[in-house]
XYZ file of C-alpha atoms in Angstrom:
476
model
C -26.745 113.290 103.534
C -29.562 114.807 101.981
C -31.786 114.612 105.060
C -28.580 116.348 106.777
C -30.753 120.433 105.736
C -33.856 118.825 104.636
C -35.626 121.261 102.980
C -33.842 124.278 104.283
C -31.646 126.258 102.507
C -28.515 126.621 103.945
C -26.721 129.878 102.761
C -24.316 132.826 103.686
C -25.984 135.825 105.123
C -23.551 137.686 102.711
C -22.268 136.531 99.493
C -18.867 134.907 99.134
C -16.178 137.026 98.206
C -12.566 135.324 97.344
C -9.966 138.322 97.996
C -6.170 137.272 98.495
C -5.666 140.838 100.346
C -4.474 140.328 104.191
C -6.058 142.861 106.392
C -4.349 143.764 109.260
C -6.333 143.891 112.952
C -7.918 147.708 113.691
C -6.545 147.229 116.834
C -3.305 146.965 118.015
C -3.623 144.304 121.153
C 0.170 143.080 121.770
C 3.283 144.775 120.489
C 6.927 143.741 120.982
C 8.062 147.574 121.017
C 8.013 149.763 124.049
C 4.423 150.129 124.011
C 2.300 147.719 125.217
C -1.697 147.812 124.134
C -4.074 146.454 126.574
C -5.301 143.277 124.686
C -9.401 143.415 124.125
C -9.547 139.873 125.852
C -7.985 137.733 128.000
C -8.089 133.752 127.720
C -8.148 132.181 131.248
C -5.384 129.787 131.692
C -6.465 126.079 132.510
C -3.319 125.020 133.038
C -1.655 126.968 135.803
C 1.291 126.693 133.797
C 1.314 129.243 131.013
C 2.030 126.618 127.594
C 3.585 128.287 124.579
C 4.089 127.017 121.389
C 7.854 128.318 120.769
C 8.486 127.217 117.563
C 8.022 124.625 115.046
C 9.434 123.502 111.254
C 8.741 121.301 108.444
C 9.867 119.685 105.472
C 8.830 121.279 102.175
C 5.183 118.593 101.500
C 5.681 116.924 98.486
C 3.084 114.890 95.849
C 3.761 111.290 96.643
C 5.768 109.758 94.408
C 8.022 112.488 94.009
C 11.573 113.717 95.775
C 10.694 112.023 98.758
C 9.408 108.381 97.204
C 12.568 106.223 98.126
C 12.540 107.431 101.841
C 11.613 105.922 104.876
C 9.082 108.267 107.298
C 10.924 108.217 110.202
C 14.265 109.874 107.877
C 11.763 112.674 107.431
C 10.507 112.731 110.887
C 14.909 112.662 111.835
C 14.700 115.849 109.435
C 12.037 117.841 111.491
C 13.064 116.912 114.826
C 17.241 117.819 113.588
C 15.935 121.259 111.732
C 13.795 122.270 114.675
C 16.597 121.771 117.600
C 18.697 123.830 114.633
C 16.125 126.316 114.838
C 15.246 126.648 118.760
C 19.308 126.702 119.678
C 17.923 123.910 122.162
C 20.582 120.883 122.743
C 18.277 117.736 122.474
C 19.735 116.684 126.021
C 16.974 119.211 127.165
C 14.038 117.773 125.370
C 12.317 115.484 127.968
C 9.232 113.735 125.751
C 9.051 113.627 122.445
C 5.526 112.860 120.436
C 4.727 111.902 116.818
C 1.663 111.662 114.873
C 1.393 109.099 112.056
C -1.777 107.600 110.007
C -0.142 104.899 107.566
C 2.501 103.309 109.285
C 5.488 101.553 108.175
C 5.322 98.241 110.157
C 9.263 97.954 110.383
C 8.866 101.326 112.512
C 5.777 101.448 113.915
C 6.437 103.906 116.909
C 8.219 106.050 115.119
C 8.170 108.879 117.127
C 11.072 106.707 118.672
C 12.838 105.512 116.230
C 12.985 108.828 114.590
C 14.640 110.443 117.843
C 17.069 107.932 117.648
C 18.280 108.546 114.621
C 18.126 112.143 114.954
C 20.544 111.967 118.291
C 18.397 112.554 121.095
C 19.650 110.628 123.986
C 18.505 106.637 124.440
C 16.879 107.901 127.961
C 14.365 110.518 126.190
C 10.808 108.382 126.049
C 8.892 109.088 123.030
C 5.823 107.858 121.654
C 3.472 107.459 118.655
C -0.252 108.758 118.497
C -2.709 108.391 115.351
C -5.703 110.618 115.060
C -5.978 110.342 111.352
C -5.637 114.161 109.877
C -5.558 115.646 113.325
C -2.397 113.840 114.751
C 0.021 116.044 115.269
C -2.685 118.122 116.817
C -2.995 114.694 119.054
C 0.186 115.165 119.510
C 0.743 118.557 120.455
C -2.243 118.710 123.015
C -1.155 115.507 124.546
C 2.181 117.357 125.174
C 0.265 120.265 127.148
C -1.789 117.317 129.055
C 1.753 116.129 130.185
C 2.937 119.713 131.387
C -0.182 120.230 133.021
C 0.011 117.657 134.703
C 3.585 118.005 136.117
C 5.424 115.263 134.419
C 7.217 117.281 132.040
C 8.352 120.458 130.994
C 10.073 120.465 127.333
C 8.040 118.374 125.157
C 8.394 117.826 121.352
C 5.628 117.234 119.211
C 4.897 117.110 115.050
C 3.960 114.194 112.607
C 5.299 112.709 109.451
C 3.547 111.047 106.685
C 4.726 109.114 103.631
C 2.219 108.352 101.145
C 5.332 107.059 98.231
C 5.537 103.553 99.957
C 2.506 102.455 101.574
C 2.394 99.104 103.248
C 0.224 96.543 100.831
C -0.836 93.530 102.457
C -1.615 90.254 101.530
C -5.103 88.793 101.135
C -6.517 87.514 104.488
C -6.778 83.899 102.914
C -2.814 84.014 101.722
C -1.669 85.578 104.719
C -3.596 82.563 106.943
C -1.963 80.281 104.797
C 1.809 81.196 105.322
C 1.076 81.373 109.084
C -0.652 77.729 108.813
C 2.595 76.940 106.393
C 5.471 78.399 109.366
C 3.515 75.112 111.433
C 3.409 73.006 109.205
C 5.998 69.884 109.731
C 5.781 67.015 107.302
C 6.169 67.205 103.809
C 2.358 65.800 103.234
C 1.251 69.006 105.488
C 3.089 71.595 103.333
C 1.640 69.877 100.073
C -1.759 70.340 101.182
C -1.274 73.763 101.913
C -0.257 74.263 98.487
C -3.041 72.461 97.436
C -5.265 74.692 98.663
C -3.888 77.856 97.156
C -6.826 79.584 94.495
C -6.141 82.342 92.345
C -7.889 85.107 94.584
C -5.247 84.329 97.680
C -2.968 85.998 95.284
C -5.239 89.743 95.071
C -3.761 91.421 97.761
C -5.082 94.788 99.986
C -4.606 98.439 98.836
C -4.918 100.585 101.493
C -7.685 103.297 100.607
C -8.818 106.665 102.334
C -11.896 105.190 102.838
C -14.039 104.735 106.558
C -14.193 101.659 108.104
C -17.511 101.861 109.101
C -18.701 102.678 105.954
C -16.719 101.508 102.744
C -17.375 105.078 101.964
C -14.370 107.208 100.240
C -13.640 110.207 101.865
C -13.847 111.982 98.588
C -17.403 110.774 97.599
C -18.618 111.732 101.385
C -17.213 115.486 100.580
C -18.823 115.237 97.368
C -22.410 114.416 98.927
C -21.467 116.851 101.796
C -21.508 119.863 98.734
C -24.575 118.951 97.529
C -26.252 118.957 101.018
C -25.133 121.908 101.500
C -25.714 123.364 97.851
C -21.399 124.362 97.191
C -21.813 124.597 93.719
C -19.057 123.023 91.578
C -17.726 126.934 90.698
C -17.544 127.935 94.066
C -15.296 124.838 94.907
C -12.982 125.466 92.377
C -13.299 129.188 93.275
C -12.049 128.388 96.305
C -9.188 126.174 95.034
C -8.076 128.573 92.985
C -7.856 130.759 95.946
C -5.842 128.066 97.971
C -3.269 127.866 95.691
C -2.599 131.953 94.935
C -2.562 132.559 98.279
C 0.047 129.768 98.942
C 1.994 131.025 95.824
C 1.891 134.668 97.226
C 2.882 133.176 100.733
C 5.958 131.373 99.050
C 6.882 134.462 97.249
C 6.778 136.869 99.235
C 9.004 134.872 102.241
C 6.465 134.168 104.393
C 6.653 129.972 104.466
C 9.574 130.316 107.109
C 8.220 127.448 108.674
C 10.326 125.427 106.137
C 13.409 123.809 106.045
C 15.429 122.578 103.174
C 15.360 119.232 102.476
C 18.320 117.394 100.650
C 17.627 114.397 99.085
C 19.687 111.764 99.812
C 22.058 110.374 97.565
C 21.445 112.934 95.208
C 22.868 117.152 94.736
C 19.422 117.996 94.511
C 17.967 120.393 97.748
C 14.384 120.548 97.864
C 13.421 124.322 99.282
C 9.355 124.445 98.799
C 6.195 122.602 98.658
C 5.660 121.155 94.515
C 1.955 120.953 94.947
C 1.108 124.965 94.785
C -0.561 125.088 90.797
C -1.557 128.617 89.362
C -4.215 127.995 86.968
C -7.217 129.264 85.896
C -11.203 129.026 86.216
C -11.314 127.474 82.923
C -8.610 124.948 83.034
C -10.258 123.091 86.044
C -13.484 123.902 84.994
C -12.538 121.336 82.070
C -11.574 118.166 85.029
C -14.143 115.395 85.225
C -15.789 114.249 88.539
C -13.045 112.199 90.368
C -15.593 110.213 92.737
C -19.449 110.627 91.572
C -19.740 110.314 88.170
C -20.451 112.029 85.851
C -22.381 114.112 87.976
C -20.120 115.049 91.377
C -18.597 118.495 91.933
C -15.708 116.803 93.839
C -12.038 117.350 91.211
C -8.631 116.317 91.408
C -8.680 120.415 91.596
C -10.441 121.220 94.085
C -9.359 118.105 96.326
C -6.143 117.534 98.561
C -3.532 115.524 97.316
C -1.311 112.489 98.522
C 1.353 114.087 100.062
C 4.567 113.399 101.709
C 6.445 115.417 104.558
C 7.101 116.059 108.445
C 6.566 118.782 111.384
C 7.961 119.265 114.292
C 7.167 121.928 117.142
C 8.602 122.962 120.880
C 6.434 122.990 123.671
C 6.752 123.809 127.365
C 5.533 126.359 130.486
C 6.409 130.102 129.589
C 8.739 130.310 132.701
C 10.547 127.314 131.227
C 11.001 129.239 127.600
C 12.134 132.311 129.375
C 14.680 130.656 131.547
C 16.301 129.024 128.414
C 16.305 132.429 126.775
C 13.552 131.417 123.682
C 11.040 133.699 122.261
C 8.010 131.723 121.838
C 4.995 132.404 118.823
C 2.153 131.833 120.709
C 0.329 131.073 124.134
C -1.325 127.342 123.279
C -4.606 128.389 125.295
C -7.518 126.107 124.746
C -8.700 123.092 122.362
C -11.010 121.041 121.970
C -11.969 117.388 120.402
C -15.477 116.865 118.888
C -16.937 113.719 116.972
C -20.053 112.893 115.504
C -21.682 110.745 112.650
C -18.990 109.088 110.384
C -21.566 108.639 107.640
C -23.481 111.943 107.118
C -21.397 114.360 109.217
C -18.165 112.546 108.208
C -16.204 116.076 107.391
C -18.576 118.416 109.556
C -16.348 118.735 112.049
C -15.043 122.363 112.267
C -18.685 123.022 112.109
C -18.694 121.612 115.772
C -15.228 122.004 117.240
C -15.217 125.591 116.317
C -18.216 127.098 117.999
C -17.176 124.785 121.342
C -13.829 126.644 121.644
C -14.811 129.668 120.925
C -16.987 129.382 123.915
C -14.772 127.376 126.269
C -12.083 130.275 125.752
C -14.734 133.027 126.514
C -14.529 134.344 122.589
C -16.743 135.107 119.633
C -15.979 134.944 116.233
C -15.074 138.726 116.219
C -12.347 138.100 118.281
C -10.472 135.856 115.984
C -8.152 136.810 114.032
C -6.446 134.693 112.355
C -8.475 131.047 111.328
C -6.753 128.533 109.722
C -8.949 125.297 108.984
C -7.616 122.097 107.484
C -8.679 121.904 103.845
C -9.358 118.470 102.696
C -11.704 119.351 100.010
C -13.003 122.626 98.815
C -16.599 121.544 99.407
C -15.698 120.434 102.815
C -14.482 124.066 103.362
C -17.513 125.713 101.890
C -19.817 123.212 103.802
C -18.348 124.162 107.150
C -19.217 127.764 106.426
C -22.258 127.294 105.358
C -23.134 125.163 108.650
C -21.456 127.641 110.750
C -23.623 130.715 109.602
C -26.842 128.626 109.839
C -29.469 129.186 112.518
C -31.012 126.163 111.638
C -28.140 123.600 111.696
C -27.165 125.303 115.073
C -30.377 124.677 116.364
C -31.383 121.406 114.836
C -27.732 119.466 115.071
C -25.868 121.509 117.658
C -28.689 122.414 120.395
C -27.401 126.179 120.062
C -30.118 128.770 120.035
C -28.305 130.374 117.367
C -25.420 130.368 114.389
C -21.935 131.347 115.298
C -21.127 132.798 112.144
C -19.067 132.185 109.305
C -15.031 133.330 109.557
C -14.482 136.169 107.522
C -12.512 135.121 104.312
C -9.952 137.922 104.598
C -9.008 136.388 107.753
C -8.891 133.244 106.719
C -6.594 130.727 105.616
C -4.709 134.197 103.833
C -0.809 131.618 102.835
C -3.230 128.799 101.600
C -3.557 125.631 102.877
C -3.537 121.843 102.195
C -5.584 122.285 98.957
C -2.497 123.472 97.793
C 0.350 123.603 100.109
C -0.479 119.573 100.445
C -1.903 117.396 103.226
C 0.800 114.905 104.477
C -2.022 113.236 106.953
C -0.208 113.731 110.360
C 1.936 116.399 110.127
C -0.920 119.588 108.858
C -1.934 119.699 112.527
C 1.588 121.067 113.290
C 1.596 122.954 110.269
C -1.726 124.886 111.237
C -0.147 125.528 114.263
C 2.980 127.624 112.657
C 0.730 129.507 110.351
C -1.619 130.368 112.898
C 1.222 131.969 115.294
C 3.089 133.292 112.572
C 0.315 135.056 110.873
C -0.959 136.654 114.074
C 2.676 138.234 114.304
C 2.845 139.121 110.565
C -0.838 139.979 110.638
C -0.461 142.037 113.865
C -3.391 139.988 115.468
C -4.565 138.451 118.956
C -6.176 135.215 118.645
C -5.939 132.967 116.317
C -8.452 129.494 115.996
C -7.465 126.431 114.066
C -10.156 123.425 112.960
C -9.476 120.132 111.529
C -11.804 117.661 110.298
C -10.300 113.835 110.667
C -11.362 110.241 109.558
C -14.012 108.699 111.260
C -16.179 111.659 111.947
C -13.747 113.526 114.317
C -12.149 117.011 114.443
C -10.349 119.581 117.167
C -10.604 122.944 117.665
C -7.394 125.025 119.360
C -6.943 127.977 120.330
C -3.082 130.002 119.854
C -2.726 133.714 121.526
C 0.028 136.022 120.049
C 3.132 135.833 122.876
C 4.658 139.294 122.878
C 8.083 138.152 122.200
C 6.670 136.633 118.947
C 9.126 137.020 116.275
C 8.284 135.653 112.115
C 11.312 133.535 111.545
């Protein structure tokens, strides 16, 4: 990763500057009053249909191995998909395709996006399906949805993504499982005894499932903790920016803003979970006191200042504007552009909203001034801070992106202002949805335009989308 800047110093033009204050846009671009602002730009749509993003929920996210650890995903999943038709007023007999994001599946329901309608009560004839994108799912999931509109074949589509990290499926060796497949064939007793014969100790060590790439063995954590280095994100600055994360989710939660979730009650049990148990107030030198969780003793990378195992589910509406407006809905958000990027799974493993974000900016005709509201997927803090970094470089714009110049980096007071999955969690496939709600429901509360999300995902991919404020946008 080193050879990733060479001997160039990658830095901010301005110096970093961690303020939990949410500015409001100068300009006033869409109201819902009697006045209506001419909006500084228009986003061309590609779709001929007008796609809004009505509305969307989600269970509180939850450390694995908490309130949600003797659950099966697709319960969740029946959660979201119940909640959201509370939400919308829609009767499921509308909803035409439903789509669900998951990374570690449960074998027993392995489209779950199915199974999870089912046993939420939408009707036996409404086709669903499963995507996995790793951390950018439900983003999968969503844009697949507008692909489907676009195209004609449907009109009310469901999207979201559910991940349980309390139970995940632990396999067998390779040599055991070989063996009880040879053992279902085998018909004499003299067949069976050789089998058994040929049992060794190691048949008995069986698989853990690891966030770790296939390609390269590598850790996802250790990768973000050579990606700070490269990029010079001193350990401070990481937890810095953790430390941000979770006051702005706290601030977020406190100040009603989270209306994106929806209580939760555990079954078998009085106990109603209403928020996400991952948001930590601490202090500079509380973390400052964690060891290296990958590279030691010397990595920057924390159980601080990284994402945690999480469990929980989203769950969005999608369809044409003419469609929401015939049904009576007030939708967030126009869904007006995205974009998928991928590139080296080794070196440039989390890189990605370097990349995605500059491409939609300039598919959708915008610059970085016209944003505002960004909300980027935070697996690591040093992810976060490398991003930046690479975005308000000349030379990695010209060296790895054959751009003549930087974008820029997002402005921190527009950015990521309730927190994000440093602290709010990270259930793998349902953030994308999640970044979705905060986007549209910040530019409402925030009194914004355009808003741009970035994810980074396993195996060197990301997306970039961008959400316009709809002017019947209401925060609930």
């Amino acid at each position: 990763m080193a050879a990733l800047v060479g001997n160039t110093a990658v830095k901010f033009s301005k110096p970093l500057i961690f303020s939990s204050s949410n500015l409001l846009s100068t300009a006033r671009c869409i109201t819902t009053g009697s006045v209506l602002c001419t909006p500084r730009k228009t986003v061309k749509d590609r779709t001929g249909k007008n796609i809004v993003f009505v509305d969307g929920v989600r269970s509180p996210f939850l450390m694995s191995g908490t309130d949600y650890a003797k659950l099966m995903p697709h319960e969740l999943a029946r959660h979201a998909l119940m909640s959201l038709m509370k939400k919308t007023g829609l009767p499921k007999e509308l909803v035409e395709y439903i789509i669900y994001g998951t990374v570690i599946q449960e074998v027993k329901t392995s489209n779950i996006a199915r199974e999870a309608a089912l046993a939420a009560g939408f009707s036996d004839k409404t086709p669903a399906h499963t995507v996995t994108m790793a951390c950018i799912s439900s983003n999968q999931g969503i844009t697949t949805g507008m692909g489907l509109i676009a195209a004609g074949a449907y009109e009310i589509i469901v999207a979201g993504g559910v991940e349980s990290m309390s139970d995940v499926p632990i396999r067998h060796s390779r040599k055991m499982r070989s063996l009880m497949l040879r053992a279902n064939k085998a018909k004499t007793p003299l067949q069976k005894l050789q089998l058994l014969a040929s049992i060794r100790p190691d048949f008995f060590i069986p698989e853990l499932p690891a966030v770790a790439e296939f390609t390269s063995g590598e850790t996802m954590g250790h990768s973000a903790d050579r990606l700070a280095a490269a990029f010079k994100v001193s350990r401070q600055e990481q937890d810095q920016y953790a430390l941000r994360s979770h006051t702005l989710a706290n601030d977020a939660h406190n100040k009603g803003y989270l209306t994106d979730i929806v209580p939760f009650k555990v079954p078998n049990s009085d106990k109603v979970v209403e928020k996400d148990n991952g948001v930590r107030l601490s202090t500079p030198e509380k973390i400052a006191q964690l060891k290296p969780a990958f590279i030691k003793p010397h990595g920057t990378v924390t159980a601080a200042n990284a994402s945690f195992l999480t469990d929980g589910a989203s769950a969005c509406l999608v369809m044409p504007e003419q469609k929401a407006k015939e049904l009576g809905l007030k939708p967030k958000a126009y869904l007006r552009d995205f974009v998928y990027v991928s590139q080296d799974p080794v070196d440039q493993l989390l890189l990605g909203p370097a990349y995605a974000a500059p491409k939609v900016l300039e598919r959708a005709g915008l610059t970085l001034n016209d944003i505002d509201v960004w909300e980027f997927h935070e697996a690591f803090a040093g992810q976060i801070l490398a991003n930046l970094k690479a975005m308000d470089s000349d030379w990695f714009a010209q060296t790895y992106m054959g751009r003549s110049s930087k974008v820029g980096a997002p402005p921190l007071d527009k950015f990521n202002n309730w927190g994000g999955s440093l602290s709010i969690g990270h259930p793998f496939a349902a953030t994308g949805v999640r970044l979705a709600l905060h986007t549209a429901n910040r530019l409402i509360r925030e009194d914004g335009q355009f808003g741009l999300i970035a994810a980074c995902a396993a195996g060197g991919q990301a997306v970039g989308m961008i959400l316009e404020r709809h002017p019947d946008g209401v925060p609930t």
